[in-house]
Short mmCIF file of C-alpha atoms in Angstrom, two decimals:
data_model
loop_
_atom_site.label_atom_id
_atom_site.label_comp_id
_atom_site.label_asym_id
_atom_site.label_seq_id
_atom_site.Cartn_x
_atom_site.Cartn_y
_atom_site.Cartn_z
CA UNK A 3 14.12 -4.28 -33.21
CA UNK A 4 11.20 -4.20 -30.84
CA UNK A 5 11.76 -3.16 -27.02
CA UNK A 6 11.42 -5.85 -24.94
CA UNK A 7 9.54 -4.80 -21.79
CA UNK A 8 10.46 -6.55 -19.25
CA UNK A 9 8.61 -5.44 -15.55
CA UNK A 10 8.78 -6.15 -12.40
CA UNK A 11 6.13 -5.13 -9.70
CA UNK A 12 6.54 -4.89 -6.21
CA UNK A 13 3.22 -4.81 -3.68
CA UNK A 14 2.31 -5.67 -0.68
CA UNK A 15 -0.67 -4.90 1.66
CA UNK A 16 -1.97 -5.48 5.18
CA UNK A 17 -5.59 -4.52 5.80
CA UNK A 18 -7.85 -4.36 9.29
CA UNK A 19 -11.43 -3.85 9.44
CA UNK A 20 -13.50 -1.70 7.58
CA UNK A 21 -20.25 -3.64 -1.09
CA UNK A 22 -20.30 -6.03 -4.98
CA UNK A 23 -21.83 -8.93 -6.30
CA UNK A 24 -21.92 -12.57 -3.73
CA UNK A 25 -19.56 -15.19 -5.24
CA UNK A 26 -20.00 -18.74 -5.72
CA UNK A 27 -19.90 -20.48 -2.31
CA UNK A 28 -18.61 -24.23 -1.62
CA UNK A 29 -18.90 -24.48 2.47
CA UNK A 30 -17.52 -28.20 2.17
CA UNK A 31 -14.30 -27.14 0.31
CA UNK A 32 -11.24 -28.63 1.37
CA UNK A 33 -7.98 -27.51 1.52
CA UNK A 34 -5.12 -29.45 -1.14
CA UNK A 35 -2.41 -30.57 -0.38
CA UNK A 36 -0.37 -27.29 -1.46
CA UNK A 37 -2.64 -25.56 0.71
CA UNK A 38 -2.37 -27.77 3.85
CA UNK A 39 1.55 -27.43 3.28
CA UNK A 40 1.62 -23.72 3.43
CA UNK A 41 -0.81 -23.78 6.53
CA UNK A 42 2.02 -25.95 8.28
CA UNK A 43 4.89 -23.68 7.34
CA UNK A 44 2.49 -20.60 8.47
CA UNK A 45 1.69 -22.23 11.92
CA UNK A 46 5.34 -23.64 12.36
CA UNK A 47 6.50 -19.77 11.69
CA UNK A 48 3.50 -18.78 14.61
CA UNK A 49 5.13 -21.49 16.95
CA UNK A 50 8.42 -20.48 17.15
CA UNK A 51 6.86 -16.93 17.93
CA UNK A 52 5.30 -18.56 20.75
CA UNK A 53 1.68 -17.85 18.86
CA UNK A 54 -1.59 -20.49 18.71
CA UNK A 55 -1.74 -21.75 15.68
CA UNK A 56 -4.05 -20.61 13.26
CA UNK A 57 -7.05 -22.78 12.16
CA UNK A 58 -7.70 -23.45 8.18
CA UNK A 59 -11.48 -22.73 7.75
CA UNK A 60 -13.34 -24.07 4.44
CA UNK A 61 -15.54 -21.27 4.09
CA UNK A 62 -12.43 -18.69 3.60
CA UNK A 63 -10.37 -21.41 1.65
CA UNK A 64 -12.96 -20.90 -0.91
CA UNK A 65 -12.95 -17.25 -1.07
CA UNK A 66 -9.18 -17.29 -1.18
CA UNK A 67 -9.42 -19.58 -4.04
CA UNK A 68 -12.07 -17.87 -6.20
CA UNK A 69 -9.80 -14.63 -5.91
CA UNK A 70 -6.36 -16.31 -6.50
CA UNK A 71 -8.55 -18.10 -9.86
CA UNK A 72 -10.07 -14.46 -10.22
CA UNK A 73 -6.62 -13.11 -10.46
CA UNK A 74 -5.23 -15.11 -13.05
CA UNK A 75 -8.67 -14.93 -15.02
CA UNK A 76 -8.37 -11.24 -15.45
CA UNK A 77 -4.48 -10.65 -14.79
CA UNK A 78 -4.23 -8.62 -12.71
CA UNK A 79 -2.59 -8.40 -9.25
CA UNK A 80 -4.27 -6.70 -5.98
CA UNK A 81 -6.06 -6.77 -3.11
CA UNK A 82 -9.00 -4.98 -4.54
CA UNK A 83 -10.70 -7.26 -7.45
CA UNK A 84 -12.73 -6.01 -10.25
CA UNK A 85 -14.86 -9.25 -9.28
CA UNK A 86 -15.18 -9.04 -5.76
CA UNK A 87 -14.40 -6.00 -4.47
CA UNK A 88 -11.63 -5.95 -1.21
CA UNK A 89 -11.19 -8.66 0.46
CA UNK A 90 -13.56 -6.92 3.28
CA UNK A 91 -16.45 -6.86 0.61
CA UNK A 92 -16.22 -10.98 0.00
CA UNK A 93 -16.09 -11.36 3.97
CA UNK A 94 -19.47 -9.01 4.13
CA UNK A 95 -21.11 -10.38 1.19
CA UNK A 96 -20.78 -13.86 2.52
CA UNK A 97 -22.03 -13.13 5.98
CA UNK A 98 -18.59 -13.84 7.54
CA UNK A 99 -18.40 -11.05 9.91
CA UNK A 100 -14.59 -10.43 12.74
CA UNK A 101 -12.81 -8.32 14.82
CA UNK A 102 -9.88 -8.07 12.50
CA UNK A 103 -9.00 -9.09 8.75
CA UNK A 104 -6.50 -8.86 6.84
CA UNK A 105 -4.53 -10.35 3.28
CA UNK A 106 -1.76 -11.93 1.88
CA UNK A 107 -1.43 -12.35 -1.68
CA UNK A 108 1.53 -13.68 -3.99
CA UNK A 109 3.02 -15.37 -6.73
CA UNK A 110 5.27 -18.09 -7.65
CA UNK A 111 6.37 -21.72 -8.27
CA UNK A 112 6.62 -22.57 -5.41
CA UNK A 113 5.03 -23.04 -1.82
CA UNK A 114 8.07 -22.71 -0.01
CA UNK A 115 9.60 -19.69 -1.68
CA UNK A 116 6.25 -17.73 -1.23
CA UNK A 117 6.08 -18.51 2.24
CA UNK A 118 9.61 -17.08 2.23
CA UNK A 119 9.40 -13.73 0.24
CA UNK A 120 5.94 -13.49 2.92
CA UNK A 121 8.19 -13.80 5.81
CA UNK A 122 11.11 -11.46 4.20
CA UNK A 123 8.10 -8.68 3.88
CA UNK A 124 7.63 -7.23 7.16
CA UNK A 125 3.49 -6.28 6.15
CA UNK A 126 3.40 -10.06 5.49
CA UNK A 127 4.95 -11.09 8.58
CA UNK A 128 3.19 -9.11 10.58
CA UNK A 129 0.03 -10.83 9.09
CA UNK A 130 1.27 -14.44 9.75
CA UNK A 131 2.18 -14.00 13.35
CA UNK A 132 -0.94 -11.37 13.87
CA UNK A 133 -2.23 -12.56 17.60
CA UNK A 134 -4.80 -11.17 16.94
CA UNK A 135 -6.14 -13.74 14.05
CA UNK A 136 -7.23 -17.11 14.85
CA UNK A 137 -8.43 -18.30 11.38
CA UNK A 138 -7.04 -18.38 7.75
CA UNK A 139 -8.02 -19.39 4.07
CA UNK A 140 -5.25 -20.32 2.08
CA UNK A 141 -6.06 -20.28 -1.87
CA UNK A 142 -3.44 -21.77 -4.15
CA UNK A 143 -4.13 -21.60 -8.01
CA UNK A 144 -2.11 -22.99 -10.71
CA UNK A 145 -1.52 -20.93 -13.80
CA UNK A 146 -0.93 -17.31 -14.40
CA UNK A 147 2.48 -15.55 -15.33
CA UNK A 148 4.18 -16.86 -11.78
CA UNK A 149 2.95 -20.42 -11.95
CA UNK A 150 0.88 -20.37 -9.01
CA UNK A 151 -1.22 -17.49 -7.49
CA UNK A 152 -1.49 -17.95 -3.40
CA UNK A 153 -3.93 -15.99 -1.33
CA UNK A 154 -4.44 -15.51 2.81
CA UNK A 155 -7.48 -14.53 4.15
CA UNK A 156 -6.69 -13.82 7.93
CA UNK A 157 -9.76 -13.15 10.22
CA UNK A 158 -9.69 -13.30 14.10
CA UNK A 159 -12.40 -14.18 16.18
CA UNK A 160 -14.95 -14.69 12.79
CA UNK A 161 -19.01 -15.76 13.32
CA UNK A 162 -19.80 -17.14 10.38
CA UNK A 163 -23.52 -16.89 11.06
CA UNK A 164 -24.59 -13.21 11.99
CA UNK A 165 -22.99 -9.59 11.81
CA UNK A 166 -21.49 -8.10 14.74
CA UNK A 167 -19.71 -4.33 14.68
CA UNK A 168 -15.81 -4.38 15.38
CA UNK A 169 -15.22 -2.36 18.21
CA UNK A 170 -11.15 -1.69 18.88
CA UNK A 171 -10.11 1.29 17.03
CA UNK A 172 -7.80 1.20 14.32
CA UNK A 173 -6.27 3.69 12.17
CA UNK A 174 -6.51 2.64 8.66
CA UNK A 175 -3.84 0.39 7.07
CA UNK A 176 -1.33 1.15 4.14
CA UNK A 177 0.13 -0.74 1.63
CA UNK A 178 3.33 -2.14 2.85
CA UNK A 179 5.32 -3.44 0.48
CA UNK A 180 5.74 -7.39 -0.88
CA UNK A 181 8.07 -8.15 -3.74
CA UNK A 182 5.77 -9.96 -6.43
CA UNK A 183 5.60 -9.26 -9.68
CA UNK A 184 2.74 -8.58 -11.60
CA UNK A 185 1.46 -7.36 -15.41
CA UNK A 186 0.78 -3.89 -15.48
CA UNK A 187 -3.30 -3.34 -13.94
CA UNK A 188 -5.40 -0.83 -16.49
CA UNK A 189 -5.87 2.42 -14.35
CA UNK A 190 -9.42 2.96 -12.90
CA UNK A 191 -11.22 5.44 -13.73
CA UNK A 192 -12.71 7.65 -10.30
CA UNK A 193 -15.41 9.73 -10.27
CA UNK A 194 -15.32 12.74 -10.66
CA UNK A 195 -15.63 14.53 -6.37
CA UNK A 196 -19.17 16.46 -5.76
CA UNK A 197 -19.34 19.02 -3.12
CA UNK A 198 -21.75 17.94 -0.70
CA UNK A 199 -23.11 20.05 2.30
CA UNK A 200 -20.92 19.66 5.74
CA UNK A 201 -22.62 18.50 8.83
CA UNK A 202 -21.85 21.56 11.46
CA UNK A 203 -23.37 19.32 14.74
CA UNK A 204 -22.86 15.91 15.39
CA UNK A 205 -25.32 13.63 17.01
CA UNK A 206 -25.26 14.44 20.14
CA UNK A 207 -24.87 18.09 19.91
CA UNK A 208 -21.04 18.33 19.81
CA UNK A 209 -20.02 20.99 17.87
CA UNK A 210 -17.89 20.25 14.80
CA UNK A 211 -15.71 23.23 15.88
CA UNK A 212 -14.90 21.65 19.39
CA UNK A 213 -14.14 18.67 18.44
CA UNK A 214 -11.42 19.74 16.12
CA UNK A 215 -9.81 21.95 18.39
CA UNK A 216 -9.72 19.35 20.37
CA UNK A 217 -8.09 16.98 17.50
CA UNK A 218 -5.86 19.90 16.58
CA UNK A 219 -4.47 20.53 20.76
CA UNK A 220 -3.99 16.74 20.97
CA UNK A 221 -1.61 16.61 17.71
CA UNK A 222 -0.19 19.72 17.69
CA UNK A 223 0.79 18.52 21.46
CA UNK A 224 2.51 15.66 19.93
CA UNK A 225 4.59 18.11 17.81
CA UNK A 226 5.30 20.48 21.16
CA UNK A 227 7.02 17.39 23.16
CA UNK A 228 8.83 16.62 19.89
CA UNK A 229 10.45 19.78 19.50
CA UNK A 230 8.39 20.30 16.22
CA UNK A 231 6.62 23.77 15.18
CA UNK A 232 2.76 23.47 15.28
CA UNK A 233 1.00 22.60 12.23
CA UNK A 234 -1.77 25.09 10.97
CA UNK A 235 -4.96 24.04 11.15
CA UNK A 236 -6.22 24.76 7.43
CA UNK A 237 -10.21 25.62 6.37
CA UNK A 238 -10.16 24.23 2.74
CA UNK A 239 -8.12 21.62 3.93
CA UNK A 240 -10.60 20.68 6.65
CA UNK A 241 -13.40 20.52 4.32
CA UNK A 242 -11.54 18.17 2.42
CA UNK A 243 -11.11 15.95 5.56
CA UNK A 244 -14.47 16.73 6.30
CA UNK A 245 -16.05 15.87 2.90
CA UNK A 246 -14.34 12.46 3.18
CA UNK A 247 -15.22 11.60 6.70
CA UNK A 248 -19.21 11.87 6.19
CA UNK A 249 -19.28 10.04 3.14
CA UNK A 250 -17.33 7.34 5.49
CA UNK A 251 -19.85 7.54 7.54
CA UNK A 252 -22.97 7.92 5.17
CA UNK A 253 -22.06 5.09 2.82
CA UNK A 254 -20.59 2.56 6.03
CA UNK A 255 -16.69 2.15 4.66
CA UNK A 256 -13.08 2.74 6.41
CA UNK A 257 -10.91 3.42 3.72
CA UNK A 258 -8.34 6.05 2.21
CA UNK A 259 -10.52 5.09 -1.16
CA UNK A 260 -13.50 6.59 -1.77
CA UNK A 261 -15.51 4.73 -4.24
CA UNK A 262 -17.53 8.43 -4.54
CA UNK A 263 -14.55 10.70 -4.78
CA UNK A 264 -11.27 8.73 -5.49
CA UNK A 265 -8.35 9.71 -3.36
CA UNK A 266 -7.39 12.42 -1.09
CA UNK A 267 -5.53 13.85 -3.60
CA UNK A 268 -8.06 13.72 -6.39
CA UNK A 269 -10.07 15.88 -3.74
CA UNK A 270 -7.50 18.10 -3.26
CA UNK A 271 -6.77 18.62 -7.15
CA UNK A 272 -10.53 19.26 -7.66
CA UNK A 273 -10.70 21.88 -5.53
CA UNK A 274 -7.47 23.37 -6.42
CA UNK A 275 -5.15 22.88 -3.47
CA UNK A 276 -1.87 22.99 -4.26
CA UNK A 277 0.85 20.81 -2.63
CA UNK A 278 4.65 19.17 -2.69
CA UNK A 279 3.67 16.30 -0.65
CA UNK A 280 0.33 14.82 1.40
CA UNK A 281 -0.65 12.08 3.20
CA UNK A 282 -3.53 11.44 5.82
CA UNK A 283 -4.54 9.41 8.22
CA UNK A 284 -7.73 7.48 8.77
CA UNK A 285 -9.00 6.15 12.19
CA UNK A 286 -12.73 5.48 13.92
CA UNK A 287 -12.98 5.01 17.48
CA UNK A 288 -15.89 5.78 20.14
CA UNK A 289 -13.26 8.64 21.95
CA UNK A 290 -10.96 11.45 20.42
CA UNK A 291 -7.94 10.33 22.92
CA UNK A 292 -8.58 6.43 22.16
CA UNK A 293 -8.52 7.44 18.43
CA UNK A 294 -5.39 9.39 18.82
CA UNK A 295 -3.81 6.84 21.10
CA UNK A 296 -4.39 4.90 17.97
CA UNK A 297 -2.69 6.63 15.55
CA UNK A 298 0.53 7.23 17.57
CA UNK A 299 0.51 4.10 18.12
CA UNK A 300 0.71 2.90 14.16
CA UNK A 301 4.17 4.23 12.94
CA UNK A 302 3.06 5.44 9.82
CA UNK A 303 0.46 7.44 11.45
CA UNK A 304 2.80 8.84 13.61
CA UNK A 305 5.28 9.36 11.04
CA UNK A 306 2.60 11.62 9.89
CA UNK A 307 1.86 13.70 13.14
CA UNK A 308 5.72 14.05 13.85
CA UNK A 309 6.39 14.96 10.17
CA UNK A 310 8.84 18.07 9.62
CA UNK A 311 8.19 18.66 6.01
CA UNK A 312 4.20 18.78 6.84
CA UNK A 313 3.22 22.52 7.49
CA UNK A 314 -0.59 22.61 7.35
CA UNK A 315 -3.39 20.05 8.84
CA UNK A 316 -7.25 19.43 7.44
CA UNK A 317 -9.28 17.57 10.17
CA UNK A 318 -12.85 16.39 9.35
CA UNK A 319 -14.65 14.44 11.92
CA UNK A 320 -18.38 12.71 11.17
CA UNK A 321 -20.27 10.21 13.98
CA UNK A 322 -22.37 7.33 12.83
CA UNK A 323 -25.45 6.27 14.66
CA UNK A 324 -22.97 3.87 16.89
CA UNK A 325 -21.89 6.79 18.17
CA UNK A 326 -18.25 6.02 16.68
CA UNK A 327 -16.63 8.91 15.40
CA UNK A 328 -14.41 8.40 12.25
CA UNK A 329 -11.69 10.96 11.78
CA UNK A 330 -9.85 12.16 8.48
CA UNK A 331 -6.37 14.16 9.52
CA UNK A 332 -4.80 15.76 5.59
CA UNK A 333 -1.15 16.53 5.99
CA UNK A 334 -0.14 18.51 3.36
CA UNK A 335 3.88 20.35 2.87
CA UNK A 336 2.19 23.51 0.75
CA UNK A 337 3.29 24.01 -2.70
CA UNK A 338 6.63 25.45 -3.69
CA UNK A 339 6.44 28.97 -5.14
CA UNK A 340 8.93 27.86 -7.72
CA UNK A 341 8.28 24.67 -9.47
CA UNK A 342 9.17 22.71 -12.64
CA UNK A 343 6.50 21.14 -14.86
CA UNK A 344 8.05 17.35 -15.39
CA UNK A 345 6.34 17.28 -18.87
CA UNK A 346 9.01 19.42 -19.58
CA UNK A 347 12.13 19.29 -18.74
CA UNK A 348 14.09 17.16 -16.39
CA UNK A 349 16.04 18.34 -13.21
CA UNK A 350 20.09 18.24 -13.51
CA UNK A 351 21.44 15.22 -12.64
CA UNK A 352 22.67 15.23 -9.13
CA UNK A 353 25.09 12.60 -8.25
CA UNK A 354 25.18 9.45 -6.73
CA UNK A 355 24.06 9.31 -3.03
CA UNK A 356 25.30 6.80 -0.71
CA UNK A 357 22.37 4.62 -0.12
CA UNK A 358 22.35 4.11 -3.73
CA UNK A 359 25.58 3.75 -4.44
CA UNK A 360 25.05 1.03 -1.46
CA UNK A 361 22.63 -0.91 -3.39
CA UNK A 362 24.67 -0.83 -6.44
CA UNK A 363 27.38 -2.59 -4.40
CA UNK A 364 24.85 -5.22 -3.65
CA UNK A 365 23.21 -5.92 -6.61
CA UNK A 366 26.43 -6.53 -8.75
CA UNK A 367 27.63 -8.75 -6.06
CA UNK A 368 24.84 -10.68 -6.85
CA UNK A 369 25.73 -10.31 -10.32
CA UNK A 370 29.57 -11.66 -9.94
CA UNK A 371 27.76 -14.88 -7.84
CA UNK A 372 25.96 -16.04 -10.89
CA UNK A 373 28.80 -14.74 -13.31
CA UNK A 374 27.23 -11.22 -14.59
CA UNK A 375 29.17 -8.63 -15.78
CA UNK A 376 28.36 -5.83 -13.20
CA UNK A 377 25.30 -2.65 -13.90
CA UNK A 378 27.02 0.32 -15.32
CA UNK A 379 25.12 3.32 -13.21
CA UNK A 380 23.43 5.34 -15.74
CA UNK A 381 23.27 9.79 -14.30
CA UNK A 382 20.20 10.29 -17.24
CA UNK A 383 18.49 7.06 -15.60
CA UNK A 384 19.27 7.44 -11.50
CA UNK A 385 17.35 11.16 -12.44
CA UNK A 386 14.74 9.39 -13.66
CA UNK A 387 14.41 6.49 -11.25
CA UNK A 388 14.67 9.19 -8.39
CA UNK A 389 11.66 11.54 -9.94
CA UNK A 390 9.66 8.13 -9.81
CA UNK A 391 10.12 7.47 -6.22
CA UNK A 392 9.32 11.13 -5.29
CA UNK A 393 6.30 11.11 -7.60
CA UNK A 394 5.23 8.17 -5.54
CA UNK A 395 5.49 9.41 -2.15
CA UNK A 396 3.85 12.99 -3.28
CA UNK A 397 1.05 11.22 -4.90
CA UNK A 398 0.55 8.88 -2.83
CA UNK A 399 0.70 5.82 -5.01
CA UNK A 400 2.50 2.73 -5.40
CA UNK A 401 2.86 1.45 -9.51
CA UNK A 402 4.40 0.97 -12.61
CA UNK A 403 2.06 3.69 -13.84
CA UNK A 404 2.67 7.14 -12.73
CA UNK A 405 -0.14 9.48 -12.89
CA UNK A 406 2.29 11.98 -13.56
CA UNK A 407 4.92 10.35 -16.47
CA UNK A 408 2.90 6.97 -17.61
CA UNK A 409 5.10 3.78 -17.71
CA UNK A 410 8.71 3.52 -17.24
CA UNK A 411 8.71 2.97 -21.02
CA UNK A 412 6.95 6.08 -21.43
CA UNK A 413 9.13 7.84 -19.02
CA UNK A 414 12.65 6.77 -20.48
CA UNK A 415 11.06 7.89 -24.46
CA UNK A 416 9.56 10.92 -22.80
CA UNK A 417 13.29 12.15 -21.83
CA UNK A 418 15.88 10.35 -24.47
CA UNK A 419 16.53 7.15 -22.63
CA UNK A 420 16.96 4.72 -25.81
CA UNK A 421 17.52 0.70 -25.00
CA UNK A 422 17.08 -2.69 -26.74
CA UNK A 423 15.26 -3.66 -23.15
CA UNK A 424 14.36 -2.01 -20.09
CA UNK A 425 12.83 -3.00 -16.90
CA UNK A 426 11.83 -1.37 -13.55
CA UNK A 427 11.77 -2.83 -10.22
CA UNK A 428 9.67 -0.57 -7.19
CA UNK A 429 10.24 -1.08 -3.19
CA UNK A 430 9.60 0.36 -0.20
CA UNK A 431 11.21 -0.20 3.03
CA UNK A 432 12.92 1.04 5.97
CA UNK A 433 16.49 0.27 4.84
CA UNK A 434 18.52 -0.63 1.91
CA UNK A 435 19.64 -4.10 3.12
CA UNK A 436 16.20 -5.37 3.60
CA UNK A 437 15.01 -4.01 0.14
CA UNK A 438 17.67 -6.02 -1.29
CA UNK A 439 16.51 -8.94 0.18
CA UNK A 440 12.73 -8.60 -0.58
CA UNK A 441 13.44 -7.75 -3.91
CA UNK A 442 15.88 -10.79 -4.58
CA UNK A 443 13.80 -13.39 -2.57
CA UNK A 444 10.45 -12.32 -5.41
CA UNK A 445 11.40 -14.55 -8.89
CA UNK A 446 10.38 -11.55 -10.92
CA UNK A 447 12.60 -8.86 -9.39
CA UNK A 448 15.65 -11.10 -9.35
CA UNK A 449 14.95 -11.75 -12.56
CA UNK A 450 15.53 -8.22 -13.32
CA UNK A 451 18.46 -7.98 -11.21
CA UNK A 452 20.46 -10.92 -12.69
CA UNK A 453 19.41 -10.21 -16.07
CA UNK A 454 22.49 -10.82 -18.71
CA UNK A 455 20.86 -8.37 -21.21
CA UNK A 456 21.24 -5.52 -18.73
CA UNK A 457 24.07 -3.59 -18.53
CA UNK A 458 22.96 -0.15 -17.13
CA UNK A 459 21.04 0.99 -14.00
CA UNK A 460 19.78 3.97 -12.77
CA UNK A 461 18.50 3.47 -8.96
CA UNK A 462 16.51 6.19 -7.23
CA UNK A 463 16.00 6.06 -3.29
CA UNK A 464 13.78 9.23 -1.25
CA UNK A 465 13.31 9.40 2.14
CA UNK A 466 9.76 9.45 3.05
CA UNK A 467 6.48 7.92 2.26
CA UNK A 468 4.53 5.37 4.63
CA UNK A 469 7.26 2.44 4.30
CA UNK A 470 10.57 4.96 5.41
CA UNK A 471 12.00 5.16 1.70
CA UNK A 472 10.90 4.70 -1.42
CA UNK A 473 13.23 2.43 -3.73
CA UNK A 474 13.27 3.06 -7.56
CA UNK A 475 15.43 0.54 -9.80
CA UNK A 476 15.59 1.26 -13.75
CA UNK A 477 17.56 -1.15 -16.08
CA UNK A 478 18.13 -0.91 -19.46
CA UNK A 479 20.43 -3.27 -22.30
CA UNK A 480 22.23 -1.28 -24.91
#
């Protein structure tokens, strides 16, 4: 008999400020009636927050709905399109220029339950009742595997007749997560990173060197008042940060992607470096203690600072001819002298935690509500589901597809995991209750959860990452 591959995906992603071919442009679109109705359920969720509401503008309705169409033309779901670029790039490329963007995207049946699941993802939320935005595009698309495809394109304060330079700093965004599911995207295929020369003098004459002692005092300050040891500022590391911060600058992007070297950690395996864990974090500001400011202001950045397991720091600063300066901070926990190669061999099963055993109790209570026999919890497949989740917080990644074992398919062959049908469902959040609840209120995960043909999981939960936890679910039917 044939597997049956049944999978889940969960995403989400909140974006502010930061190029690909112009689209199609309709200025005298109007939003549909399916449209208008989400706008009301967005501004009535805004007026009980005490928030203005936010104004529907044509010109972004019709960007919304050439990516929601552009999704379901090439299945695929994210906020980067093989079409258009981000979200950022169709803003630029149409001359609609802001002091703060950002982007919603799901899928479903219905208008309602989107707006839901949004509202249940706290990177959604915080996008709907953003004070900061004061305009929205709302593109809903029927067809593709959920029914409907829905995008939000937030801006605040937009001109949509010249360019103007955002000026608050920001650090840069992470994915947050959103429970929609979505076919497996094709991996893209990154370049492979060039040494180029490091600037040693900025603009003005600062010294490189200063400035990062500077950097390093204010965040190894942070660590002093926490009780934390100091981190150790790191040369290769540095000339990682470095190497990403003036191509920021040279090629005029804010982004932990770099469309000329790939990740941080592609960098970092280029060049060798070794690590258990890394994440960085990404800000641009005109001052070193507003751009700090900034980043302990943003949990996950400060999550990073404030970060026991980190041990070593990489700080690259560059300064555009704004006089901005945009700052790359690499946190790395340094590789373990003994390690395991996963290709391998697979850890012993340990047993059980509680926070799993926690959302075992809730998903079979789901289960007896619809009259399910309850998920048998699988040792072979909780190792398995746990190795995912700490792939994805090392590597800095949030899929199906693990650079490190392929697809859950390939992962459950890979190690002896035999089924008639298998499924996966991925989550990130801050605690176990609230996963539940994203997971449940996205059709596709639930689907997965109350599936009949299922009768054993394996669920996987690690502490860490830029959403608290990372959540892991593998089913299988035997």
């Amino acid at each position: 008999m044939n597997n049956k591959k049944l999978l889940a995906y969960l995403l989400v992603f909140a974006f502010i400020f930061s190029v690909l071919p112009t689209v199609a442009f309709a200025k005298d679109v109007a939003p549909n009636s399916l449209e208008q109705q989400m706008l009301n359920y967005v501004n009535e969720a805004r007026k009980v927050q005490g928030l203005k509401p936010l104004q529907m503008n044509n010109e972004l309705v019709n960007l919304a709905r050439l990516k929601s169409q552009d999704m379901i033309d090439k299945n695929y779901f994210s906020h980067t399109s093989p079409t258009y670029g981000s979200p950022f790039d169709m803003l630029k490329n149409n001359g609609i220029t802001y002091r703060t963007a950002g982007e919603n995207i799901a899928g479903n049946n219905d208008v309602q339950g989107a707006h839901n699941s949004l509202m249940n993802s706290q990177g959604h939320r915080r996008n709907i009742l953003n004070s900061a935005f004061t305009h929205v595009g709302i593109g809903i698309v029927k067809g593709g595997p959920y029914g409907m495809m829905i995008t939000q394109i937030f801006v605040g304060n937009p001109n949509f007749a010249q360019n103007s330079e955002p000026t608050k700093p920001e650090p840069t965004p992470k994915p947050e997560v959103k429970p929609e599911p979505t076919p497996e995207p094709k991996p893209e295929v990154k370049p492979t990173p060039k040494p180029e020369p490091k600037p040693e003098v900025n603009p003005n004459g600062e010294t490189n060197q200063n400035l990062v002692k500077t950097l390093e005092g204010l965040i190894n300050g942070e660590r002093k008042k926490a009780g934390l040891s100091p981190l150790t500022l790191k040369a290769d590391l540095s000339d990682v940060a470095q190497l990403k911060a003036d191509d920021m600058v040279t090629k005029g992007y804010l982004s932990a992607f770099s469309k000329t070297y790939g990740t941080t950690t592609d960098i970092l395996k280029s060049k060798s470096i070794a690590f258990d864990k890394v994440n960085e974090s990404i800000v641009r500001a005109y001052d070193l203690n507003a751009a700090h400011k900034a980043l302990m202001n943003s949990s996950r950045d400060k999550n990073n600072i404030l970060n026991t397991e980190y041990k070593e720091l990489g700080l690259g600063i560059a300064k555009d001819k704004a006089n901005r300066y945009t700052i790359v901070e690499v946190f790395i926990k340094p590789q373990s002298k003994t390690t395991t190669n996963p290709e391998q061999t697979v850890t012993k099963p340990s047993n059980t935690n509680n926070l799993e055993q926690e959302m075992l109790t809730l998903i079979n209570a789901e289960r007896a509500k619809s009259g399910l026999k309850p998920l048998v919890m699988d040792a072979k497949l909780v190792e398995l589901a746990k190795l995912k989740s700490q792939d994805m917080i090392d590597k800095n990644y949030f899929s199906h597809t693990s650079p490190t074992y392929g697809s859950p398919f390939d992962m459950m062959k890979k190690y002896g995991v035999t089924y008639r049908t298998a499924g996966e469902n991925l989550a990130g959040n801050q605690s176990v209750a609230a996963a539940h609840q994203a997971l449940m209120n996205s059709e596709g995960h639930r689907r997965n959860i109350l599936n009949p043909n299922f009768t054993h999981i394996g669920i996987g939960i690690v502490k860490g990452g830029p959403y608290g936890m990372m959540f892991t679910q593998m089913f299988v039917g035997r």
